[in-house]
CSV table of C-alpha atoms in Angstrom, one decimal:
chain,number,residue,atom,x,y,z
A,5,UNK,CA,24.5,-28.2,8.5
A,6,UNK,CA,21.5,-26.3,6.9
A,7,UNK,CA,20.5,-24.8,10.3
A,8,UNK,CA,24.1,-23.7,11.3
A,9,UNK,CA,24.5,-21.9,8.0
A,10,UNK,CA,21.2,-20.2,8.3
A,11,UNK,CA,22.1,-19.0,11.9
A,12,UNK,CA,25.3,-17.4,10.6
A,13,UNK,CA,23.5,-15.6,7.8
A,14,UNK,CA,20.7,-14.2,10.0
A,15,UNK,CA,22.9,-13.4,13.0
A,16,UNK,CA,25.2,-11.3,10.7
A,17,UNK,CA,22.4,-9.4,9.2
A,18,UNK,CA,22.8,-5.7,9.9
A,19,UNK,CA,20.2,-3.0,9.1
A,20,UNK,CA,21.8,-0.6,6.6
A,21,UNK,CA,22.3,3.0,7.5
A,22,UNK,CA,21.4,4.1,4.0
A,23,UNK,CA,18.7,3.4,1.6
A,24,UNK,CA,19.7,1.8,-1.6
A,25,UNK,CA,17.7,2.1,-4.8
A,26,UNK,CA,19.3,-0.6,-7.0
A,27,UNK,CA,16.8,-2.5,-9.0
A,28,UNK,CA,17.0,-5.9,-10.8
A,29,UNK,CA,18.6,-5.3,-14.3
A,30,UNK,CA,15.9,-5.3,-17.0
A,31,UNK,CA,16.3,-7.7,-19.9
A,32,UNK,CA,17.2,-6.1,-23.2
A,33,UNK,CA,15.0,-7.5,-25.9
A,34,UNK,CA,17.8,-8.3,-28.3
A,35,UNK,CA,20.0,-10.0,-25.7
A,36,UNK,CA,17.0,-12.0,-24.4
A,37,UNK,CA,16.2,-13.2,-27.9
A,38,UNK,CA,19.8,-14.3,-28.5
A,39,UNK,CA,19.8,-16.2,-25.2
A,40,UNK,CA,16.5,-17.9,-25.9
A,41,UNK,CA,17.5,-18.9,-29.4
A,42,UNK,CA,20.7,-20.4,-28.0
A,43,UNK,CA,18.9,-22.3,-25.3
A,44,UNK,CA,16.2,-23.6,-27.7
A,45,UNK,CA,18.9,-25.0,-29.9
A,46,UNK,CA,20.9,-26.5,-27.0
A,47,UNK,CA,18.5,-27.2,-24.1
A,48,UNK,CA,21.4,-28.8,-22.1
A,49,UNK,CA,24.3,-26.4,-22.7
A,50,UNK,CA,27.8,-27.5,-22.0
A,51,UNK,CA,30.5,-25.3,-20.5
A,52,UNK,CA,31.8,-24.4,-24.0
A,53,UNK,CA,28.2,-23.5,-25.0
A,54,UNK,CA,27.9,-21.1,-22.1
A,55,UNK,CA,31.3,-19.6,-22.8
A,56,UNK,CA,30.4,-19.0,-26.4
A,57,UNK,CA,27.1,-17.4,-25.4
A,58,UNK,CA,28.8,-15.0,-23.0
A,59,UNK,CA,31.2,-13.9,-25.7
A,60,UNK,CA,28.3,-13.3,-28.1
A,61,UNK,CA,26.5,-11.2,-25.5
A,62,UNK,CA,29.6,-9.1,-24.8
A,63,UNK,CA,30.0,-8.4,-28.5
A,64,UNK,CA,26.3,-7.5,-28.9
A,65,UNK,CA,26.3,-5.1,-25.9
A,66,UNK,CA,27.2,-1.6,-26.8
A,67,UNK,CA,28.0,-0.5,-23.3
A,68,UNK,CA,29.6,-3.5,-21.7
A,69,UNK,CA,29.9,-1.9,-18.3
A,70,UNK,CA,26.2,-1.2,-18.0
A,71,UNK,CA,25.0,-4.8,-18.0
A,72,UNK,CA,25.4,-7.8,-15.8
A,73,UNK,CA,25.7,-10.6,-18.4
A,74,UNK,CA,25.3,-13.4,-15.8
A,75,UNK,CA,22.1,-11.9,-14.4
A,76,UNK,CA,20.7,-11.4,-17.9
A,77,UNK,CA,21.3,-15.1,-18.8
A,78,UNK,CA,19.7,-16.3,-15.5
A,79,UNK,CA,16.7,-14.1,-16.0
A,80,UNK,CA,16.1,-15.7,-19.4
A,81,UNK,CA,15.6,-18.9,-17.4
A,82,UNK,CA,12.6,-17.5,-15.6
A,83,UNK,CA,10.3,-19.1,-14.6
A,84,UNK,CA,10.4,-22.6,-16.0
A,85,UNK,CA,14.0,-23.3,-16.9
A,86,UNK,CA,15.5,-24.0,-13.5
A,87,UNK,CA,17.6,-26.8,-14.7
A,88,UNK,CA,19.2,-24.6,-17.3
A,89,UNK,CA,19.8,-21.8,-14.8
A,90,UNK,CA,21.5,-24.3,-12.4
A,91,UNK,CA,23.7,-25.5,-15.3
A,92,UNK,CA,24.8,-21.9,-15.8
A,93,UNK,CA,25.4,-21.4,-12.1
A,94,UNK,CA,27.6,-24.6,-12.1
A,95,UNK,CA,29.5,-23.2,-15.0
A,96,UNK,CA,30.1,-19.9,-13.2
A,97,UNK,CA,31.4,-21.7,-10.1
A,98,UNK,CA,33.7,-23.9,-12.1
A,99,UNK,CA,35.1,-20.9,-14.1
A,100,UNK,CA,36.3,-19.3,-10.8
A,101,UNK,CA,34.7,-16.0,-11.6
A,102,UNK,CA,33.5,-14.0,-8.6
A,103,UNK,CA,29.7,-13.4,-9.3
A,104,UNK,CA,28.3,-10.0,-8.6
A,105,UNK,CA,25.7,-9.5,-5.8
A,106,UNK,CA,23.0,-8.9,-8.5
A,107,UNK,CA,23.8,-12.3,-10.0
A,108,UNK,CA,23.3,-14.0,-6.6
A,109,UNK,CA,20.1,-12.2,-6.0
A,110,UNK,CA,18.7,-13.2,-9.4
A,111,UNK,CA,19.7,-16.8,-8.6
A,112,UNK,CA,17.6,-16.7,-5.5
A,113,UNK,CA,14.7,-15.2,-7.4
A,114,UNK,CA,15.1,-17.9,-10.1
A,115,UNK,CA,14.6,-20.6,-7.5
A,116,UNK,CA,11.6,-18.7,-6.1
A,117,UNK,CA,10.0,-18.2,-9.5
A,118,UNK,CA,10.5,-21.8,-10.4
A,119,UNK,CA,8.8,-23.0,-7.2
A,120,UNK,CA,5.7,-21.0,-8.2
A,121,UNK,CA,5.5,-23.0,-11.4
A,122,UNK,CA,5.3,-26.2,-9.4
A,123,UNK,CA,9.0,-27.1,-9.7
A,124,UNK,CA,10.0,-29.1,-6.6
A,125,UNK,CA,12.8,-27.6,-4.5
A,126,UNK,CA,15.0,-30.6,-3.4
A,127,UNK,CA,17.2,-30.9,-0.4
A,128,UNK,CA,20.3,-30.3,-2.5
A,129,UNK,CA,18.6,-27.2,-4.0
A,130,UNK,CA,18.0,-25.9,-0.4
A,131,UNK,CA,21.7,-26.4,0.4
A,132,UNK,CA,22.6,-24.5,-2.8
A,133,UNK,CA,20.2,-21.7,-1.7
A,134,UNK,CA,21.9,-21.4,1.7
A,135,UNK,CA,25.4,-21.3,0.0
A,136,UNK,CA,24.2,-18.4,-2.2
A,137,UNK,CA,22.8,-16.6,0.8
A,138,UNK,CA,26.2,-17.1,2.6
A,139,UNK,CA,28.0,-15.7,-0.5
A,140,UNK,CA,25.8,-12.6,-0.3
A,141,UNK,CA,26.5,-12.2,3.4
A,142,UNK,CA,30.3,-12.3,2.8
A,143,UNK,CA,30.1,-9.7,0.1
A,144,UNK,CA,28.2,-7.2,2.3
A,145,UNK,CA,27.4,-7.8,6.0
A,146,UNK,CA,24.9,-4.9,5.9
A,147,UNK,CA,22.5,-6.0,3.1
A,148,UNK,CA,20.7,-3.3,1.2
A,149,UNK,CA,16.9,-3.9,0.9
A,150,UNK,CA,17.1,-5.6,-2.5
A,151,UNK,CA,19.7,-8.1,-1.2
A,152,UNK,CA,17.6,-8.8,1.9
A,153,UNK,CA,14.5,-9.3,-0.3
A,154,UNK,CA,16.5,-11.8,-2.3
A,155,UNK,CA,17.6,-13.6,0.8
A,156,UNK,CA,13.9,-13.9,1.9
A,157,UNK,CA,13.0,-15.3,-1.5
A,158,UNK,CA,15.6,-18.0,-0.9
A,159,UNK,CA,14.9,-18.7,2.8
A,160,UNK,CA,11.2,-19.3,2.4
A,161,UNK,CA,12.1,-22.3,0.1
A,162,UNK,CA,14.1,-24.0,2.9
A,163,UNK,CA,13.1,-26.1,5.9
A,164,UNK,CA,14.1,-23.3,8.2
A,165,UNK,CA,11.9,-20.7,6.5
A,166,UNK,CA,11.0,-19.0,9.7
A,167,UNK,CA,14.5,-17.4,9.7
A,168,UNK,CA,13.2,-15.1,7.1
A,169,UNK,CA,11.0,-13.3,9.7
A,170,UNK,CA,14.1,-11.9,11.4
A,171,UNK,CA,15.3,-10.3,8.1
A,172,UNK,CA,11.7,-9.2,7.3
A,173,UNK,CA,11.7,-7.1,10.5
A,174,UNK,CA,15.0,-5.4,9.6
A,175,UNK,CA,14.5,-4.2,6.0
A,176,UNK,CA,13.2,-0.9,4.8
A,177,UNK,CA,9.4,-0.5,5.0
A,178,UNK,CA,9.2,0.6,1.3
A,179,UNK,CA,10.7,-2.6,0.1
A,180,UNK,CA,8.4,-5.0,2.0
A,181,UNK,CA,5.3,-5.9,-0.1
A,182,UNK,CA,6.9,-8.7,-2.1
A,183,UNK,CA,8.8,-9.9,0.9
A,184,UNK,CA,5.7,-10.1,3.0
A,185,UNK,CA,4.0,-11.9,0.2
A,186,UNK,CA,6.6,-14.6,0.1
A,187,UNK,CA,6.6,-15.3,3.8
A,188,UNK,CA,2.8,-15.2,4.1
A,189,UNK,CA,2.5,-17.7,1.3
A,190,UNK,CA,4.9,-20.1,3.0
A,191,UNK,CA,3.0,-19.7,6.3
A,192,UNK,CA,-0.2,-20.6,4.5
A,193,UNK,CA,1.5,-23.8,3.2
A,194,UNK,CA,2.4,-24.6,6.8
A,195,UNK,CA,-1.2,-23.7,7.9
A,196,UNK,CA,0.2,-21.3,10.5
A,197,UNK,CA,-2.9,-19.0,10.5
A,198,UNK,CA,-1.7,-17.0,13.5
A,199,UNK,CA,1.5,-15.9,11.7
A,200,UNK,CA,-0.5,-15.2,8.5
A,201,UNK,CA,-2.8,-12.8,10.2
A,202,UNK,CA,0.1,-11.2,12.2
A,203,UNK,CA,2.0,-10.5,9.0
A,204,UNK,CA,-1.1,-9.2,7.2
A,205,UNK,CA,-1.8,-6.8,10.1
A,206,UNK,CA,1.9,-5.6,9.8
A,207,UNK,CA,1.6,-5.4,6.1
A,208,UNK,CA,-1.4,-3.0,6.0
A,209,UNK,CA,0.5,-0.8,8.5
A,210,UNK,CA,3.7,-0.7,6.5
A,211,UNK,CA,2.6,-0.9,2.8
A,212,UNK,CA,0.3,0.8,0.4
A,213,UNK,CA,-0.2,-2.3,-1.7
A,214,UNK,CA,-0.7,-6.1,-1.3
A,215,UNK,CA,0.4,-8.5,-4.0
A,216,UNK,CA,-2.3,-10.6,-5.7
A,217,UNK,CA,-0.6,-13.8,-4.7
A,218,UNK,CA,-1.3,-13.2,-1.0
A,219,UNK,CA,-5.1,-13.3,-1.4
A,220,UNK,CA,-5.0,-16.0,-4.1
A,221,UNK,CA,-3.0,-18.2,-1.8
A,222,UNK,CA,-5.4,-17.6,1.1
A,223,UNK,CA,-8.4,-18.4,-1.2
A,224,UNK,CA,-6.7,-21.7,-2.0
A,225,UNK,CA,-6.2,-22.2,1.8
A,226,UNK,CA,-10.0,-21.6,2.3
A,227,UNK,CA,-10.9,-24.2,-0.3
A,228,UNK,CA,-9.0,-27.0,1.5
A,229,UNK,CA,-12.0,-27.6,3.8
A,230,UNK,CA,-15.6,-27.2,2.6
A,231,UNK,CA,-16.9,-27.1,6.2
A,232,UNK,CA,-14.8,-24.1,7.1
A,233,UNK,CA,-14.8,-22.4,3.7
A,234,UNK,CA,-17.4,-19.8,4.6
A,235,UNK,CA,-15.8,-19.0,8.0
A,236,UNK,CA,-12.4,-18.5,6.4
A,237,UNK,CA,-13.4,-16.6,3.3
A,238,UNK,CA,-15.6,-14.3,5.5
A,239,UNK,CA,-12.5,-13.6,7.7
A,240,UNK,CA,-10.5,-12.6,4.6
A,241,UNK,CA,-13.2,-10.4,3.2
A,242,UNK,CA,-13.8,-8.7,6.6
A,243,UNK,CA,-10.0,-8.0,6.8
A,244,UNK,CA,-10.2,-6.5,3.3
A,245,UNK,CA,-13.1,-4.3,4.3
A,246,UNK,CA,-11.7,-3.2,7.6
A,247,UNK,CA,-8.5,-2.1,6.0
A,248,UNK,CA,-10.0,-0.2,3.0
A,249,UNK,CA,-8.4,-2.6,0.5
A,250,UNK,CA,-9.6,-2.5,-3.1
A,251,UNK,CA,-8.8,-5.8,-4.7
A,252,UNK,CA,-7.6,-6.2,-8.3
A,253,UNK,CA,-9.6,-7.8,-11.1
A,254,UNK,CA,-7.2,-10.8,-10.8
A,255,UNK,CA,-8.2,-11.4,-7.2
A,256,UNK,CA,-11.9,-10.7,-7.6
A,257,UNK,CA,-12.0,-13.3,-10.4
A,258,UNK,CA,-10.4,-15.8,-8.0
A,259,UNK,CA,-13.0,-14.8,-5.3
A,260,UNK,CA,-15.8,-15.3,-7.8
A,261,UNK,CA,-14.5,-18.7,-9.0
A,262,UNK,CA,-14.1,-19.9,-5.4
A,263,UNK,CA,-17.6,-18.8,-4.4
A,264,UNK,CA,-19.1,-20.4,-7.5
A,265,UNK,CA,-17.4,-23.7,-6.5
A,266,UNK,CA,-19.3,-23.6,-3.2
A,267,UNK,CA,-22.7,-22.8,-4.8
A,268,UNK,CA,-22.8,-19.0,-4.4
A,269,UNK,CA,-24.3,-16.6,-6.9
A,270,UNK,CA,-21.9,-13.9,-8.1
A,271,UNK,CA,-22.4,-10.9,-10.3
A,272,UNK,CA,-20.5,-7.7,-11.1
A,273,UNK,CA,-22.5,-4.6,-10.1
A,274,UNK,CA,-22.5,-0.9,-9.6
A,275,UNK,CA,-23.6,0.9,-6.5
A,276,UNK,CA,-25.5,4.2,-6.6
A,277,UNK,CA,-24.3,7.4,-4.8
A,278,UNK,CA,-26.9,6.6,-2.2
A,279,UNK,CA,-25.4,3.2,-1.6
A,280,UNK,CA,-27.8,0.8,-3.3
A,281,UNK,CA,-26.4,-2.2,-5.1
A,282,UNK,CA,-27.9,-2.4,-8.6
A,283,UNK,CA,-27.7,-6.2,-8.6
A,284,UNK,CA,-29.3,-7.3,-5.3
A,285,UNK,CA,-31.0,-3.9,-4.5
A,286,UNK,CA,-29.7,-4.0,-1.0
A,287,UNK,CA,-28.4,-0.8,0.6
A,288,UNK,CA,-24.8,-0.8,1.8
A,289,UNK,CA,-24.3,0.2,5.4
A,290,UNK,CA,-24.1,3.8,6.6
A,291,UNK,CA,-20.8,5.3,7.3
A,292,UNK,CA,-21.9,7.4,10.3
A,293,UNK,CA,-19.8,7.1,13.4
A,294,UNK,CA,-21.6,7.0,16.8
A,295,UNK,CA,-21.3,9.8,19.4
A,296,UNK,CA,-19.2,7.4,21.6
A,297,UNK,CA,-16.8,6.7,18.7
A,298,UNK,CA,-16.4,10.4,18.0
A,299,UNK,CA,-15.7,11.0,21.6
A,300,UNK,CA,-13.1,8.3,21.8
A,301,UNK,CA,-11.5,9.6,18.6
A,302,UNK,CA,-11.4,13.2,19.9
A,303,UNK,CA,-10.0,12.2,23.3
A,304,UNK,CA,-7.3,10.1,21.7
A,305,UNK,CA,-6.3,13.0,19.4
A,306,UNK,CA,-6.1,15.6,22.2
A,307,UNK,CA,-4.6,13.4,24.9
A,308,UNK,CA,-2.2,11.4,22.7
A,309,UNK,CA,-1.5,12.6,19.2
A,310,UNK,CA,-1.6,16.4,19.8
A,311,UNK,CA,0.8,16.1,22.7
A,312,UNK,CA,2.8,13.0,21.9
A,313,UNK,CA,3.6,13.9,18.3
A,314,UNK,CA,5.6,16.7,20.0
A,315,UNK,CA,3.7,19.7,18.7
A,316,UNK,CA,6.5,22.0,19.8
A,317,UNK,CA,8.7,20.4,17.1
A,318,UNK,CA,6.2,21.6,14.6
A,319,UNK,CA,5.3,24.9,16.2
A,320,UNK,CA,6.2,27.0,19.2
A,321,UNK,CA,4.6,27.3,22.7
A,322,UNK,CA,3.6,30.9,21.9
A,323,UNK,CA,2.0,30.0,18.6
A,324,UNK,CA,0.1,27.1,20.1
A,325,UNK,CA,-1.1,29.3,23.0
A,326,UNK,CA,-2.2,32.0,20.6
A,327,UNK,CA,-4.0,29.4,18.4
A,328,UNK,CA,-6.0,27.8,21.3
A,329,UNK,CA,-7.0,31.2,22.5
A,330,UNK,CA,-8.1,32.2,19.0
A,331,UNK,CA,-10.2,29.0,18.6
A,332,UNK,CA,-11.8,29.3,22.0
A,333,UNK,CA,-12.9,32.8,21.1
A,334,UNK,CA,-14.1,32.2,17.6
A,335,UNK,CA,-15.1,28.5,17.4
A,336,UNK,CA,-16.7,26.1,16.9
A,337,UNK,CA,-17.2,26.0,13.1
A,338,UNK,CA,-19.4,24.3,10.6
A,339,UNK,CA,-16.5,23.9,8.1
A,340,UNK,CA,-12.7,24.0,8.3
A,341,UNK,CA,-10.6,24.6,5.2
A,342,UNK,CA,-7.0,23.5,4.6
A,343,UNK,CA,-6.0,26.8,2.9
A,344,UNK,CA,-2.7,25.8,1.3
A,345,UNK,CA,-3.9,22.4,0.2
A,346,UNK,CA,-6.8,24.0,-1.6
A,347,UNK,CA,-4.6,26.7,-3.0
A,348,UNK,CA,-2.2,24.2,-4.5
A,349,UNK,CA,-4.9,22.2,-6.2
A,350,UNK,CA,-3.8,21.0,-9.6
A,351,UNK,CA,-0.2,22.0,-8.8
A,352,UNK,CA,-1.2,25.7,-9.1
A,353,UNK,CA,1.6,28.0,-8.0
A,354,UNK,CA,0.2,31.3,-9.2
A,355,UNK,CA,-0.9,33.4,-6.1
A,356,UNK,CA,-3.7,35.0,-8.1
A,357,UNK,CA,-5.2,31.6,-9.1
A,358,UNK,CA,-4.5,30.2,-5.6
A,359,UNK,CA,-6.2,33.0,-3.7
A,360,UNK,CA,-9.1,33.1,-6.2
A,361,UNK,CA,-9.7,29.4,-5.7
A,362,UNK,CA,-9.6,29.6,-1.9
A,363,UNK,CA,-12.0,32.5,-1.9
A,364,UNK,CA,-14.3,30.6,-4.2
A,365,UNK,CA,-14.3,27.6,-1.7
A,366,UNK,CA,-15.0,29.9,1.2
A,367,UNK,CA,-17.9,31.5,-0.8
A,368,UNK,CA,-19.4,28.1,-1.5
A,369,UNK,CA,-19.8,27.3,2.2
A,370,UNK,CA,-20.6,30.8,3.3
A,371,UNK,CA,-23.5,30.8,0.8
A,372,UNK,CA,-24.8,27.8,2.7
A,373,UNK,CA,-24.9,29.9,5.9
A,374,UNK,CA,-22.0,28.0,7.4
A,375,UNK,CA,-19.3,29.4,9.7
A,376,UNK,CA,-15.9,28.8,8.1
A,377,UNK,CA,-12.3,28.7,9.4
A,378,UNK,CA,-9.3,28.7,7.1
A,379,UNK,CA,-6.0,27.4,8.3
A,380,UNK,CA,-2.9,28.5,6.4
A,381,UNK,CA,0.6,29.9,6.7
A,382,UNK,CA,1.8,33.5,7.0
A,383,UNK,CA,3.3,33.7,3.5
A,384,UNK,CA,-0.3,33.7,2.2
A,385,UNK,CA,-0.5,37.3,3.3
A,386,UNK,CA,1.5,38.0,0.1
A,387,UNK,CA,-1.4,36.7,-2.0
A,388,UNK,CA,-3.6,39.3,-3.8
A,389,UNK,CA,-5.2,41.6,-1.3
A,390,UNK,CA,-8.7,41.6,-2.8
A,391,UNK,CA,-9.1,37.8,-2.5
A,392,UNK,CA,-7.5,37.7,1.0
A,393,UNK,CA,-9.7,40.5,2.2
A,394,UNK,CA,-12.8,38.6,1.0
A,395,UNK,CA,-11.6,35.5,3.0
A,396,UNK,CA,-11.0,37.6,6.1
A,397,UNK,CA,-14.4,39.3,5.8
A,398,UNK,CA,-16.5,36.1,5.4
A,399,UNK,CA,-14.4,33.6,7.3
A,400,UNK,CA,-12.0,33.4,10.2
A,401,UNK,CA,-8.4,33.0,9.1
A,402,UNK,CA,-5.5,31.6,11.2
A,403,UNK,CA,-2.0,31.7,9.7
A,404,UNK,CA,0.8,29.7,11.3
A,405,UNK,CA,4.4,30.4,10.9
A,406,UNK,CA,5.9,29.3,7.6
A,407,UNK,CA,8.1,26.8,9.4
A,408,UNK,CA,5.1,25.3,11.3
A,409,UNK,CA,3.2,22.2,10.2
A,410,UNK,CA,-0.4,23.3,10.0
A,411,UNK,CA,-2.0,19.8,9.7
A,412,UNK,CA,-2.3,19.3,13.4
A,413,UNK,CA,-3.9,22.8,13.8
A,414,UNK,CA,-6.3,21.7,11.0
A,415,UNK,CA,-7.2,18.5,12.8
A,416,UNK,CA,-7.5,20.2,16.1
A,417,UNK,CA,-10.0,22.8,14.7
A,418,UNK,CA,-12.1,20.1,13.0
A,419,UNK,CA,-12.3,17.7,15.9
A,420,UNK,CA,-12.8,20.4,18.5
A,421,UNK,CA,-15.7,21.8,16.5
A,422,UNK,CA,-17.7,18.7,17.1
A,423,UNK,CA,-19.1,15.6,15.3
A,424,UNK,CA,-21.0,17.5,12.6
A,425,UNK,CA,-18.2,19.7,11.3
A,426,UNK,CA,-17.1,19.2,7.7
A,427,UNK,CA,-13.7,20.0,6.3
A,428,UNK,CA,-12.1,20.7,2.9
A,429,UNK,CA,-8.8,19.1,1.8
A,430,UNK,CA,-7.4,16.8,-0.8
A,431,UNK,CA,-4.8,15.5,1.7
A,432,UNK,CA,-5.5,12.0,2.9
A,433,UNK,CA,-3.6,12.9,6.1
A,434,UNK,CA,-2.0,9.4,6.1
A,435,UNK,CA,0.9,10.5,8.2
A,436,UNK,CA,-1.4,10.7,11.2
A,437,UNK,CA,-3.1,7.4,10.5
A,438,UNK,CA,-0.2,5.5,12.0
A,439,UNK,CA,-0.6,7.5,15.2
A,440,UNK,CA,-4.0,6.1,16.0
A,441,UNK,CA,-4.6,3.1,18.1
A,442,UNK,CA,-5.5,0.1,16.0
A,443,UNK,CA,-9.2,0.1,16.9
A,444,UNK,CA,-9.5,3.9,16.2
A,445,UNK,CA,-7.9,3.7,12.7
A,446,UNK,CA,-11.1,2.5,11.1
A,447,UNK,CA,-13.1,5.1,13.0
A,448,UNK,CA,-10.7,7.8,11.9
A,449,UNK,CA,-11.0,6.8,8.2
A,450,UNK,CA,-14.8,6.6,8.4
A,451,UNK,CA,-14.9,10.1,10.0
A,452,UNK,CA,-12.8,11.4,7.2
A,453,UNK,CA,-15.0,9.8,4.5
A,454,UNK,CA,-18.1,11.1,6.2
A,455,UNK,CA,-17.0,14.8,6.4
A,456,UNK,CA,-14.3,15.5,3.8
A,457,UNK,CA,-15.0,17.6,0.8
A,458,UNK,CA,-12.4,17.4,-2.0
A,459,UNK,CA,-11.9,20.0,-4.7
A,460,UNK,CA,-12.2,18.2,-8.0
A,461,UNK,CA,-12.2,20.8,-10.8
A,462,UNK,CA,-12.5,24.5,-11.4
A,463,UNK,CA,-13.9,25.8,-14.7
A,464,UNK,CA,-12.6,28.7,-16.8
A,465,UNK,CA,-15.5,30.7,-15.3
A,466,UNK,CA,-14.5,30.0,-11.8
A,467,UNK,CA,-17.1,27.3,-11.0
A,468,UNK,CA,-15.7,24.9,-8.5
A,469,UNK,CA,-16.7,21.2,-8.5
A,470,UNK,CA,-16.4,19.2,-5.2
A,471,UNK,CA,-16.4,15.5,-4.4
A,472,UNK,CA,-18.8,15.4,-1.6
A,473,UNK,CA,-18.5,13.2,1.5
A,474,UNK,CA,-19.9,9.7,0.9
A,475,UNK,CA,-23.2,8.5,2.4
A,476,UNK,CA,-22.3,4.9,2.7
A,477,UNK,CA,-19.3,2.6,3.5
A,478,UNK,CA,-17.4,2.1,0.3
A,479,UNK,CA,-15.4,-0.9,1.4
A,480,UNK,CA,-16.0,-4.7,1.3
A,481,UNK,CA,-18.9,-5.6,3.6
A,482,UNK,CA,-21.6,-8.2,4.2
A,483,UNK,CA,-25.2,-7.0,4.2
A,484,UNK,CA,-28.0,-9.4,5.0
A,485,UNK,CA,-25.9,-12.4,4.0
A,486,UNK,CA,-24.6,-10.7,0.7
A,487,UNK,CA,-21.0,-9.7,0.3
A,488,UNK,CA,-20.2,-6.6,-1.7
A,489,UNK,CA,-16.5,-6.3,-2.7
A,490,UNK,CA,-15.1,-3.3,-4.6
A,491,UNK,CA,-12.4,-4.0,-7.2
A,492,UNK,CA,-10.5,-2.2,-9.9
A,493,UNK,CA,-8.0,-2.9,-12.7
A,494,UNK,CA,-4.4,-3.0,-11.5
A,495,UNK,CA,-1.4,-5.2,-11.0
A,496,UNK,CA,-2.0,-5.5,-7.3
A,497,UNK,CA,-4.4,-4.8,-4.5
A,498,UNK,CA,-4.3,-1.3,-3.0
A,499,UNK,CA,-5.2,0.4,0.3
A,500,UNK,CA,-7.4,3.2,-0.8
A,501,UNK,CA,-8.7,6.3,1.0
A,502,UNK,CA,-11.9,8.2,0.2
A,503,UNK,CA,-13.1,7.9,-3.3
A,504,UNK,CA,-16.2,6.4,-5.0
A,505,UNK,CA,-15.7,2.8,-5.9
A,506,UNK,CA,-17.1,2.1,-9.4
A,507,UNK,CA,-16.9,-1.7,-9.7
A,508,UNK,CA,-18.3,-4.2,-7.2
A,509,UNK,CA,-18.8,-7.9,-6.9
A,510,UNK,CA,-22.1,-8.9,-5.4
A,511,UNK,CA,-22.1,-12.4,-3.8
A,512,UNK,CA,-25.1,-14.2,-2.3
A,513,UNK,CA,-25.9,-17.8,-1.2
A,514,UNK,CA,-27.6,-19.8,-3.9
A,515,UNK,CA,-31.2,-20.7,-3.0
A,516,UNK,CA,-32.0,-24.4,-2.5
A,517,UNK,CA,-33.1,-26.1,-5.7
A,518,UNK,CA,-31.4,-23.5,-8.0
């Protein structure tokens, strides 16, 4: 019966044509206090108790149409009052009221949160979860992303949890982090490593963040077997490093606890700008890419991305021909500047300030005897003449049509100029990261980190401060048997682009006899 109901739910799932933005209703402090006081006095409420509580809440709510009373009561049962929440759900069914979709979603979240406190989900609970999912499906065959996420929370608690994968593939990318987390944790419980790593690979492609629970669950998985602990924890940390993930303090504390358990030394540390760990004194690996890596990167860009991203949707054949002829005549360059990105630094929209800043950046590199190319758009010709004349005199300037997307021209110029060319932009150019083959994504990011200058500040006197390219790999890595793992305060782990990591965990194997 469970399987047939699940099939009906999953088979009727339709990807929505619109993106919904509805969020779980937040608990009002007064209402939450009233609910908790009632539940503390009557830990096993009767139907009349629930009826009286609902009336009190309706009277205490100024705008009765703006709140879902049922969802608010159920949320007050998070995370350790599942029995009370089930009692209220039974009351709702017996009352004959038609619960709102939000109520059903909160019910599924209630079961999921309870499971995370160690509460056992029984066979009858699983049947109830499937009934709730079916009710949601009947209300709307095309789930919005929040409903789909709630369904996934429920399905991962059932015997047929793999059905959640079909819904996971269908929901909006922006809503996926917590959904991925729920499915990955269930896959870890089932020791399905192949699925875990597939979902993690998908996750770092689709999302900018990873919930702490994903790595905490994997650490627990590593600890199950002392003989394979090192192999498995190394695999996780390699994944973190390869994907530029900066873990949260919560996760790094779990990593440290786990390593201590298996007789490793751990210490927090800083790393110098030259890449030397101040704890173990080892130097982190260089970020340089090889000639072959740069060749493969360039070839892929010119043969695949520059053509297959359909450059003519972002420019015109005439403009492209003119640009290539311009570059062939004037290039290559030591430095390529993203003119508009620099001009708009600090959300500056004053043409005088924009052109002055851009001219100052040009001057900085010209003073170093470097040949400079500035890529911009034609509306920049309306910027103050004196500053634009300086730029034209000391650098080459190519302005695309205002409707063109100049980022591909910028990448073309930089890559075409060769492996030693630097560039200036605060744009992480993430849109193009997805276009690289998997093996080249890491090379692309390392190339960016090795050559990108960022404008960081401009003083009242016009002095420009840059964040220079880094000299070492700033991501999790193992050097001579020592792991170095960057971390930062935050509610989750994040995929970070180029910036100097300040906090590190240094991990080394404890010496015998210590």
